[in-house]
Amino acid sequence: LFQLRTGHAPLNKHLHRIAKSETAICQQCNEGNESVHHFLLTCPAYTRHRNILRQELGTRAHHVKHILNEAECLKSLFKFIAKTRRFEPVFGDV
């Protein structure tokens, strides 16, 4: 959670900045830099999972600040992360 809040999550935008990835581009969709915002709100590869997040959180799911900082959003956020499996290579089964 802290890594997502600070932008230091193992997503390509951060990994490229610290020379751990050749590109900042999202490897799931190739449509933009893989930032926290992109991962949570815009990556088309996670649309199905994001729709569930939006059903659970309503309008709060449209803003990173709500998703990452409101206690009521955290359970849904963690379910979204687990369903995307994006962090499995780094953290294992979350």
mmCIF file of N, CA, C and O in Angstrom:
data_model
loop_
_atom_site.group_PDB
_atom_site.id
_atom_site.type_symbol
_atom_site.label_atom_id
_atom_site.label_comp_id
_atom_site.label_asym_id
_atom_site.label_seq_id
_atom_site.Cartn_x
_atom_site.Cartn_y
_atom_site.Cartn_z
ATOM 1 N N LEU A 1 0.835 -1.191 0.000
ATOM 2 C CA LEU A 1 0.000 0.000 0.000
ATOM 3 C C LEU A 1 0.880 1.256 0.000
ATOM 4 O O LEU A 1 0.630 2.187 -0.751
ATOM 5 N N PHE A 2 1.901 1.246 0.854
ATOM 6 C CA PHE A 2 2.793 2.404 0.919
ATOM 7 C C PHE A 2 3.484 2.637 -0.423
ATOM 8 O O PHE A 2 3.624 3.777 -0.863
ATOM 9 N N GLN A 3 3.893 1.563 -1.086
ATOM 10 C CA GLN A 3 4.545 1.705 -2.385
ATOM 11 C C GLN A 3 3.602 2.320 -3.417
ATOM 12 O O GLN A 3 4.029 3.144 -4.236
ATOM 13 N N LEU A 4 2.348 1.941 -3.397
ATOM 14 C CA LEU A 4 1.376 2.540 -4.312
ATOM 15 C C LEU A 4 1.173 4.009 -3.986
ATOM 16 O O LEU A 4 1.111 4.854 -4.887
ATOM 17 N N ARG A 5 1.070 4.330 -2.714
ATOM 18 C CA ARG A 5 0.861 5.725 -2.307
ATOM 19 C C ARG A 5 2.016 6.630 -2.713
ATOM 20 O O ARG A 5 1.815 7.782 -3.056
ATOM 21 N N THR A 6 3.233 6.107 -2.664
ATOM 22 C CA THR A 6 4.414 6.927 -2.952
ATOM 23 C C THR A 6 4.876 6.835 -4.403
ATOM 24 O O THR A 6 5.809 7.528 -4.797
ATOM 25 N N GLY A 7 4.230 5.975 -5.197
ATOM 26 C CA GLY A 7 4.644 5.811 -6.587
ATOM 27 C C GLY A 7 5.863 4.921 -6.745
ATOM 28 O O GLY A 7 6.484 4.903 -7.805
ATOM 29 N N HIS A 8 6.217 4.197 -5.704
ATOM 30 C CA HIS A 8 7.382 3.321 -5.746
ATOM 31 C C HIS A 8 6.993 1.840 -5.842
ATOM 32 O O HIS A 8 7.748 0.971 -5.416
ATOM 33 N N ALA A 9 5.849 1.575 -6.393
ATOM 34 C CA ALA A 9 5.395 0.200 -6.595
ATOM 35 C C ALA A 9 6.155 -0.411 -7.771
ATOM 36 O O ALA A 9 6.638 0.311 -8.647
ATOM 37 N N PRO A 10 6.260 -1.733 -7.826
ATOM 38 C CA PRO A 10 6.965 -2.363 -8.937
ATOM 39 C C PRO A 10 6.152 -2.345 -10.235
ATOM 40 O O PRO A 10 5.755 -3.379 -10.767
ATOM 41 N N LEU A 11 5.888 -1.143 -10.690
ATOM 42 C CA LEU A 11 5.248 -0.899 -11.980
ATOM 43 C C LEU A 11 6.305 -0.286 -12.896
ATOM 44 O O LEU A 11 7.246 0.362 -12.422
ATOM 45 N N ASN A 12 6.162 -0.449 -14.195
ATOM 46 C CA ASN A 12 7.232 -0.079 -15.115
ATOM 47 C C ASN A 12 7.661 1.382 -15.059
ATOM 48 O O ASN A 12 8.837 1.673 -15.293
ATOM 49 N N LYS A 13 6.781 2.300 -14.757
ATOM 50 C CA LYS A 13 7.208 3.702 -14.689
ATOM 51 C C LYS A 13 8.277 3.874 -13.612
ATOM 52 O O LYS A 13 9.309 4.494 -13.841
ATOM 53 N N HIS A 14 8.044 3.316 -12.440
ATOM 54 C CA HIS A 14 9.028 3.403 -11.362
ATOM 55 C C HIS A 14 10.254 2.542 -11.668
ATOM 56 O O HIS A 14 11.397 2.982 -11.474
ATOM 57 N N LEU A 15 10.037 1.325 -12.147
ATOM 58 C CA LEU A 15 11.161 0.437 -12.435
ATOM 59 C C LEU A 15 12.087 1.018 -13.497
ATOM 60 O O LEU A 15 13.317 0.878 -13.405
ATOM 61 N N HIS A 16 11.529 1.697 -14.480
ATOM 62 C CA HIS A 16 12.345 2.343 -15.509
ATOM 63 C C HIS A 16 13.153 3.504 -14.904
ATOM 64 O O HIS A 16 14.336 3.668 -15.226
ATOM 65 N N ARG A 17 12.537 4.236 -14.011
ATOM 66 C CA ARG A 17 13.209 5.369 -13.359
ATOM 67 C C ARG A 17 14.428 4.896 -12.554
ATOM 68 O O ARG A 17 15.430 5.603 -12.472
ATOM 69 N N ILE A 18 14.362 3.689 -11.985
ATOM 70 C CA ILE A 18 15.488 3.176 -11.193
ATOM 71 C C ILE A 18 16.316 2.157 -11.988
ATOM 72 O O ILE A 18 17.081 1.381 -11.415
ATOM 73 N N ALA A 19 16.161 2.164 -13.295
ATOM 74 C CA ALA A 19 16.936 1.331 -14.221
ATOM 75 C C ALA A 19 16.739 -0.168 -14.007
ATOM 76 O O ALA A 19 17.658 -0.965 -14.190
ATOM 77 N N LYS A 20 15.518 -0.570 -13.653
ATOM 78 C CA LYS A 20 15.187 -1.984 -13.495
ATOM 79 C C LYS A 20 14.273 -2.485 -14.607
ATOM 80 O O LYS A 20 13.903 -3.646 -14.633
ATOM 81 N N SER A 21 13.873 -1.588 -15.485
ATOM 82 C CA SER A 21 13.055 -1.947 -16.639
ATOM 83 C C SER A 21 13.541 -1.124 -17.831
ATOM 84 O O SER A 21 13.904 0.047 -17.673
ATOM 85 N N GLU A 22 13.549 -1.731 -18.990
ATOM 86 C CA GLU A 22 14.003 -1.025 -20.189
ATOM 87 C C GLU A 22 13.025 0.052 -20.631
ATOM 88 O O GLU A 22 13.396 0.977 -21.340
ATOM 89 N N THR A 23 11.782 -0.081 -20.220
ATOM 90 C CA THR A 23 10.752 0.865 -20.654
ATOM 91 C C THR A 23 9.783 1.167 -19.518
ATOM 92 O O THR A 23 9.604 0.346 -18.623
ATOM 93 N N ALA A 24 9.161 2.326 -19.591
ATOM 94 C CA ALA A 24 8.120 2.686 -18.632
ATOM 95 C C ALA A 24 6.740 2.265 -19.128
ATOM 96 O O ALA A 24 5.762 2.319 -18.386
ATOM 97 N N ILE A 25 6.667 1.814 -20.371
ATOM 98 C CA ILE A 25 5.391 1.455 -20.997
ATOM 99 C C ILE A 25 4.785 0.222 -20.335
ATOM 100 O O ILE A 25 5.473 -0.732 -20.002
ATOM 101 N N CYS A 26 3.484 0.240 -20.178
ATOM 102 C CA CYS A 26 2.746 -0.890 -19.620
ATOM 103 C C CYS A 26 2.841 -2.073 -20.568
ATOM 104 O O CYS A 26 2.466 -1.970 -21.741
ATOM 105 N N GLN A 27 3.335 -3.187 -20.073
ATOM 106 C CA GLN A 27 3.472 -4.390 -20.890
ATOM 107 C C GLN A 27 2.158 -5.125 -21.073
ATOM 108 O O GLN A 27 2.053 -6.017 -21.908
ATOM 109 N N GLN A 28 1.146 -4.754 -20.299
ATOM 110 C CA GLN A 28 -0.165 -5.400 -20.414
ATOM 111 C C GLN A 28 -0.965 -4.850 -21.584
ATOM 112 O O GLN A 28 -1.737 -5.568 -22.208
ATOM 113 N N CYS A 29 -0.796 -3.538 -21.872
ATOM 114 C CA CYS A 29 -1.605 -2.912 -22.926
ATOM 115 C C CYS A 29 -0.785 -2.135 -23.956
ATOM 116 O O CYS A 29 -1.300 -1.806 -25.008
ATOM 117 N N ASN A 30 0.438 -1.791 -23.628
ATOM 118 C CA ASN A 30 1.315 -0.989 -24.511
ATOM 119 C C ASN A 30 0.698 0.361 -24.883
ATOM 120 O O ASN A 30 0.987 0.902 -25.940
ATOM 121 N N GLU A 31 -0.153 0.907 -24.013
ATOM 122 C CA GLU A 31 -0.851 2.153 -24.339
ATOM 123 C C GLU A 31 -0.415 3.351 -23.508
ATOM 124 O O GLU A 31 -0.941 4.430 -23.684
ATOM 125 N N GLY A 32 0.488 3.169 -22.590
ATOM 126 C CA GLY A 32 0.923 4.302 -21.783
ATOM 127 C C GLY A 32 1.916 3.855 -20.733
ATOM 128 O O GLY A 32 2.188 2.663 -20.578
ATOM 129 N N ASN A 33 2.484 4.828 -20.041
ATOM 130 C CA ASN A 33 3.396 4.517 -18.952
ATOM 131 C C ASN A 33 2.640 3.793 -17.846
ATOM 132 O O ASN A 33 1.546 4.209 -17.466
ATOM 133 N N GLU A 34 3.234 2.750 -17.322
ATOM 134 C CA GLU A 34 2.588 1.968 -16.277
ATOM 135 C C GLU A 34 2.842 2.619 -14.916
ATOM 136 O O GLU A 34 3.731 2.247 -14.173
ATOM 137 N N SER A 35 2.033 3.594 -14.619
ATOM 138 C CA SER A 35 2.081 4.299 -13.340
ATOM 139 C C SER A 35 0.996 3.736 -12.427
ATOM 140 O O SER A 35 0.173 2.915 -12.848
ATOM 141 N N VAL A 36 0.973 4.200 -11.201
ATOM 142 C CA VAL A 36 -0.087 3.788 -10.280
ATOM 143 C C VAL A 36 -1.447 4.206 -10.852
ATOM 144 O O VAL A 36 -2.395 3.416 -10.858
ATOM 145 N N HIS A 37 -1.532 5.433 -11.347
ATOM 146 C CA HIS A 37 -2.780 5.920 -11.951
ATOM 147 C C HIS A 37 -3.208 5.017 -13.106
ATOM 148 O O HIS A 37 -4.373 4.607 -13.201
ATOM 149 N N HIS A 38 -2.271 4.692 -13.988
ATOM 150 C CA HIS A 38 -2.584 3.835 -15.134
ATOM 151 C C HIS A 38 -3.073 2.462 -14.661
ATOM 152 O O HIS A 38 -4.096 1.966 -15.142
ATOM 153 N N PHE A 39 -2.348 1.858 -13.735
ATOM 154 C CA PHE A 39 -2.712 0.535 -13.222
ATOM 155 C C PHE A 39 -4.101 0.534 -12.607
ATOM 156 O O PHE A 39 -4.925 -0.330 -12.912
ATOM 157 N N LEU A 40 -4.393 1.513 -11.771
ATOM 158 C CA LEU A 40 -5.666 1.519 -11.058
ATOM 159 C C LEU A 40 -6.843 2.037 -11.876
ATOM 160 O O LEU A 40 -7.962 1.558 -11.709
ATOM 161 N N LEU A 41 -6.612 2.995 -12.757
ATOM 162 C CA LEU A 41 -7.744 3.695 -13.376
ATOM 163 C C LEU A 41 -7.897 3.559 -14.887
ATOM 164 O O LEU A 41 -9.005 3.738 -15.390
ATOM 165 N N THR A 42 -6.833 3.286 -15.632
ATOM 166 C CA THR A 42 -6.984 3.388 -17.084
ATOM 167 C C THR A 42 -6.525 2.197 -17.906
ATOM 168 O O THR A 42 -6.903 2.098 -19.072
ATOM 169 N N CYS A 43 -5.717 1.310 -17.377
ATOM 170 C CA CYS A 43 -5.191 0.209 -18.196
ATOM 171 C C CYS A 43 -6.341 -0.675 -18.695
ATOM 172 O O CYS A 43 -7.086 -1.252 -17.900
ATOM 173 N N PRO A 44 -6.480 -0.791 -20.017
ATOM 174 C CA PRO A 44 -7.570 -1.598 -20.558
ATOM 175 C C PRO A 44 -7.444 -3.088 -20.219
ATOM 176 O O PRO A 44 -8.452 -3.806 -20.221
ATOM 177 N N ALA A 45 -6.256 -3.541 -19.904
ATOM 178 C CA ALA A 45 -6.078 -4.957 -19.572
ATOM 179 C C ALA A 45 -6.808 -5.341 -18.289
ATOM 180 O O ALA A 45 -7.120 -6.511 -18.082
ATOM 181 N N TYR A 46 -7.088 -4.362 -17.435
ATOM 182 C CA TYR A 46 -7.724 -4.635 -16.148
ATOM 183 C C TYR A 46 -9.149 -4.096 -16.063
ATOM 184 O O TYR A 46 -9.698 -3.950 -14.980
ATOM 185 N N THR A 47 -9.770 -3.843 -17.197
ATOM 186 C CA THR A 47 -11.119 -3.275 -17.221
ATOM 187 C C THR A 47 -12.123 -4.132 -16.459
ATOM 188 O O THR A 47 -12.911 -3.615 -15.663
ATOM 189 N N ARG A 48 -12.077 -5.425 -16.660
ATOM 190 C CA ARG A 48 -13.036 -6.326 -15.991
ATOM 191 C C ARG A 48 -12.891 -6.220 -14.467
ATOM 192 O O ARG A 48 -13.880 -6.086 -13.748
ATOM 193 N N HIS A 49 -11.667 -6.242 -13.995
ATOM 194 C CA HIS A 49 -11.421 -6.145 -12.549
ATOM 195 C C HIS A 49 -11.765 -4.756 -12.016
ATOM 196 O O HIS A 49 -12.290 -4.602 -10.919
ATOM 197 N N ARG A 50 -11.475 -3.743 -12.836
ATOM 198 C CA ARG A 50 -11.779 -2.365 -12.439
ATOM 199 C C ARG A 50 -13.288 -2.142 -12.344
ATOM 200 O O ARG A 50 -13.766 -1.405 -11.472
ATOM 201 N N ASN A 51 -14.054 -2.783 -13.213
ATOM 202 C CA ASN A 51 -15.512 -2.647 -13.145
ATOM 203 C C ASN A 51 -16.050 -3.172 -11.818
ATOM 204 O O ASN A 51 -16.973 -2.596 -11.245
ATOM 205 N N ILE A 52 -15.474 -4.257 -11.328
ATOM 206 C CA ILE A 52 -15.877 -4.788 -10.021
ATOM 207 C C ILE A 52 -15.516 -3.797 -8.924
ATOM 208 O O ILE A 52 -16.315 -3.524 -8.023
ATOM 209 N N LEU A 53 -14.321 -3.234 -9.017
ATOM 210 C CA LEU A 53 -13.888 -2.213 -8.050
ATOM 211 C C LEU A 53 -14.863 -1.033 -8.047
ATOM 212 O O LEU A 53 -15.270 -0.548 -6.993
ATOM 213 N N ARG A 54 -15.281 -0.616 -9.224
ATOM 214 C CA ARG A 54 -16.209 0.517 -9.328
ATOM 215 C C ARG A 54 -17.589 0.168 -8.781
ATOM 216 O O ARG A 54 -18.251 1.018 -8.182
ATOM 217 N N GLN A 55 -18.021 -1.059 -8.965
ATOM 218 C CA GLN A 55 -19.302 -1.481 -8.386
ATOM 219 C C GLN A 55 -19.244 -1.422 -6.865
ATOM 220 O O GLN A 55 -20.205 -1.021 -6.207
ATOM 221 N N GLU A 56 -18.122 -1.820 -6.309
ATOM 222 C CA GLU A 56 -17.975 -1.853 -4.851
ATOM 223 C C GLU A 56 -17.767 -0.474 -4.243
ATOM 224 O O GLU A 56 -18.260 -0.191 -3.157
ATOM 225 N N LEU A 57 -17.054 0.410 -4.949
ATOM 226 C CA LEU A 57 -16.683 1.707 -4.370
ATOM 227 C C LEU A 57 -17.473 2.887 -4.909
ATOM 228 O O LEU A 57 -17.387 3.980 -4.352
ATOM 229 N N GLY A 58 -18.192 2.696 -5.981
ATOM 230 C CA GLY A 58 -18.939 3.804 -6.571
ATOM 231 C C GLY A 58 -17.997 4.865 -7.105
ATOM 232 O O GLY A 58 -16.934 4.558 -7.641
ATOM 233 N N THR A 59 -18.349 6.127 -6.922
ATOM 234 C CA THR A 59 -17.555 7.223 -7.487
ATOM 235 C C THR A 59 -16.164 7.336 -6.870
ATOM 236 O O THR A 59 -15.268 7.906 -7.483
ATOM 237 N N ARG A 60 -15.976 6.778 -5.684
ATOM 238 C CA ARG A 60 -14.637 6.824 -5.077
ATOM 239 C C ARG A 60 -13.618 6.054 -5.914
ATOM 240 O O ARG A 60 -12.421 6.336 -5.856
ATOM 241 N N ALA A 61 -14.069 5.108 -6.716
ATOM 242 C CA ALA A 61 -13.172 4.305 -7.549
ATOM 243 C C ALA A 61 -12.601 5.087 -8.720
ATOM 244 O O ALA A 61 -11.743 4.593 -9.442
ATOM 245 N N HIS A 62 -13.041 6.315 -8.906
ATOM 246 C CA HIS A 62 -12.555 7.141 -10.013
ATOM 247 C C HIS A 62 -11.384 8.026 -9.607
ATOM 248 O O HIS A 62 -10.881 8.789 -10.436
ATOM 249 N N HIS A 63 -10.956 7.942 -8.359
ATOM 250 C CA HIS A 63 -9.888 8.816 -7.862
ATOM 251 C C HIS A 63 -8.873 8.020 -7.052
ATOM 252 O O HIS A 63 -9.241 7.383 -6.053
ATOM 253 N N VAL A 64 -7.621 8.075 -7.467
ATOM 254 C CA VAL A 64 -6.557 7.352 -6.767
ATOM 255 C C VAL A 64 -6.505 7.753 -5.298
ATOM 256 O O VAL A 64 -6.324 6.904 -4.427
ATOM 257 N N LYS A 65 -6.698 9.033 -5.004
ATOM 258 C CA LYS A 65 -6.593 9.489 -3.614
ATOM 259 C C LYS A 65 -7.611 8.792 -2.711
ATOM 260 O O LYS A 65 -7.313 8.498 -1.557
ATOM 261 N N HIS A 66 -8.786 8.504 -3.223
ATOM 262 C CA HIS A 66 -9.789 7.789 -2.427
ATOM 263 C C HIS A 66 -9.421 6.309 -2.296
ATOM 264 O O HIS A 66 -9.460 5.749 -1.202
ATOM 265 N N ILE A 67 -9.079 5.704 -3.413
ATOM 266 C CA ILE A 67 -8.779 4.269 -3.416
ATOM 267 C C ILE A 67 -7.645 3.935 -2.453
ATOM 268 O O ILE A 67 -7.705 2.951 -1.728
ATOM 269 N N LEU A 68 -6.620 4.771 -2.435
ATOM 270 C CA LEU A 68 -5.430 4.465 -1.637
ATOM 271 C C LEU A 68 -5.481 4.972 -0.201
ATOM 272 O O LEU A 68 -4.670 4.549 0.619
ATOM 273 N N ASN A 69 -6.402 5.873 0.102
ATOM 274 C CA ASN A 69 -6.354 6.515 1.415
ATOM 275 C C ASN A 69 -7.577 6.321 2.298
ATOM 276 O O ASN A 69 -7.503 6.589 3.493
ATOM 277 N N GLU A 70 -8.675 5.874 1.748
ATOM 278 C CA GLU A 70 -9.873 5.695 2.568
ATOM 279 C C GLU A 70 -9.968 4.249 3.041
ATOM 280 O O GLU A 70 -9.924 3.314 2.233
ATOM 281 N N ALA A 71 -10.093 4.077 4.330
ATOM 282 C CA ALA A 71 -10.122 2.743 4.928
ATOM 283 C C ALA A 71 -11.205 1.865 4.303
ATOM 284 O O ALA A 71 -10.999 0.661 4.104
ATOM 285 N N GLU A 72 -12.348 2.464 3.947
ATOM 286 C CA GLU A 72 -13.451 1.700 3.371
ATOM 287 C C GLU A 72 -13.115 1.155 1.988
ATOM 288 O O GLU A 72 -13.801 0.269 1.483
ATOM 289 N N CYS A 73 -12.079 1.682 1.354
ATOM 290 C CA CYS A 73 -11.713 1.263 -0.002
ATOM 291 C C CYS A 73 -10.657 0.164 -0.022
ATOM 292 O O CYS A 73 -10.476 -0.499 -1.046
ATOM 293 N N LEU A 74 -9.962 -0.034 1.074
ATOM 294 C CA LEU A 74 -8.789 -0.898 1.057
ATOM 295 C C LEU A 74 -9.092 -2.362 0.750
ATOM 296 O O LEU A 74 -8.373 -2.999 -0.011
ATOM 297 N N LYS A 75 -10.158 -2.911 1.301
ATOM 298 C CA LYS A 75 -10.487 -4.306 1.025
ATOM 299 C C LYS A 75 -10.724 -4.504 -0.475
ATOM 300 O O LYS A 75 -10.216 -5.458 -1.070
ATOM 301 N N SER A 76 -11.468 -3.607 -1.081
ATOM 302 C CA SER A 76 -11.734 -3.693 -2.525
ATOM 303 C C SER A 76 -10.458 -3.496 -3.325
ATOM 304 O O SER A 76 -10.252 -4.165 -4.348
ATOM 305 N N LEU A 77 -9.599 -2.589 -2.893
ATOM 306 C CA LEU A 77 -8.318 -2.371 -3.561
ATOM 307 C C LEU A 77 -7.488 -3.645 -3.549
ATOM 308 O O LEU A 77 -6.956 -4.061 -4.581
ATOM 309 N N PHE A 78 -7.379 -4.279 -2.395
ATOM 310 C CA PHE A 78 -6.568 -5.488 -2.295
ATOM 311 C C PHE A 78 -7.155 -6.631 -3.121
ATOM 312 O O PHE A 78 -6.405 -7.435 -3.696
ATOM 313 N N LYS A 79 -8.470 -6.703 -3.216
ATOM 314 C CA LYS A 79 -9.094 -7.708 -4.081
ATOM 315 C C LYS A 79 -8.742 -7.423 -5.544
ATOM 316 O O LYS A 79 -8.431 -8.344 -6.302
ATOM 317 N N PHE A 80 -8.797 -6.148 -5.940
ATOM 318 C CA PHE A 80 -8.435 -5.749 -7.299
ATOM 319 C C PHE A 80 -6.994 -6.162 -7.600
ATOM 320 O O PHE A 80 -6.711 -6.773 -8.634
ATOM 321 N N ILE A 81 -6.085 -5.847 -6.696
ATOM 322 C CA ILE A 81 -4.671 -6.184 -6.893
ATOM 323 C C ILE A 81 -4.504 -7.695 -7.040
ATOM 324 O O ILE A 81 -3.793 -8.166 -7.939
ATOM 325 N N ALA A 82 -5.152 -8.448 -6.183
ATOM 326 C CA ALA A 82 -5.040 -9.912 -6.246
ATOM 327 C C ALA A 82 -5.589 -10.449 -7.568
ATOM 328 O O ALA A 82 -4.979 -11.328 -8.192
ATOM 329 N N LYS A 83 -6.726 -9.922 -7.998
ATOM 330 C CA LYS A 83 -7.354 -10.406 -9.231
ATOM 331 C C LYS A 83 -6.510 -10.085 -10.467
ATOM 332 O O LYS A 83 -6.473 -10.868 -11.417
ATOM 333 N N THR A 84 -5.834 -8.938 -10.483
ATOM 334 C CA THR A 84 -5.014 -8.578 -11.649
ATOM 335 C C THR A 84 -3.759 -9.434 -11.736
ATOM 336 O O THR A 84 -3.207 -9.587 -12.820
ATOM 337 N N ARG A 85 -3.304 -9.937 -10.601
ATOM 338 C CA ARG A 85 -2.089 -10.756 -10.519
ATOM 339 C C ARG A 85 -0.848 -9.996 -10.986
ATOM 340 O O ARG A 85 0.187 -10.587 -11.266
ATOM 341 N N ARG A 86 -0.938 -8.690 -11.060
ATOM 342 C CA ARG A 86 0.168 -7.877 -11.568
ATOM 343 C C ARG A 86 1.414 -7.946 -10.694
ATOM 344 O O ARG A 86 2.535 -7.860 -11.190
ATOM 345 N N PHE A 87 1.240 -8.094 -9.394
ATOM 346 C CA PHE A 87 2.405 -8.066 -8.503
ATOM 347 C C PHE A 87 2.894 -9.459 -8.103
ATOM 348 O O PHE A 87 3.823 -9.579 -7.318
ATOM 349 N N GLU A 88 2.313 -10.513 -8.660
ATOM 350 C CA GLU A 88 2.752 -11.873 -8.329
ATOM 351 C C GLU A 88 4.228 -12.123 -8.615
ATOM 352 O O GLU A 88 4.895 -12.778 -7.821
ATOM 353 N N PRO A 89 4.786 -11.611 -9.734
ATOM 354 C CA PRO A 89 6.209 -11.870 -9.975
ATOM 355 C C PRO A 89 7.123 -11.316 -8.864
ATOM 356 O O PRO A 89 8.211 -11.846 -8.647
ATOM 357 N N VAL A 90 6.684 -10.287 -8.195
ATOM 358 C CA VAL A 90 7.499 -9.659 -7.151
ATOM 359 C C VAL A 90 7.142 -10.172 -5.763
ATOM 360 O O VAL A 90 8.015 -10.521 -4.970
ATOM 361 N N PHE A 91 5.847 -10.219 -5.457
ATOM 362 C CA PHE A 91 5.401 -10.528 -4.099
ATOM 363 C C PHE A 91 4.810 -11.922 -3.933
ATOM 364 O O PHE A 91 4.435 -12.303 -2.824
ATOM 365 N N GLY A 92 4.660 -12.662 -4.997
ATOM 366 C CA GLY A 92 4.005 -13.958 -4.915
ATOM 367 C C GLY A 92 2.489 -13.774 -4.895
ATOM 368 O O GLY A 92 1.968 -12.734 -5.252
ATOM 369 N N ASP A 93 1.785 -14.789 -4.462
ATOM 370 C CA ASP A 93 0.324 -14.747 -4.426
ATOM 371 C C ASP A 93 -0.130 -13.768 -3.348
ATOM 372 O O ASP A 93 0.062 -13.999 -2.175
ATOM 373 N N VAL A 94 -0.719 -12.667 -3.786
ATOM 374 C CA VAL A 94 -1.245 -11.685 -2.834
ATOM 375 C C VAL A 94 -2.717 -11.888 -2.753
ATOM 376 O O VAL A 94 -3.491 -11.306 -2.224
#
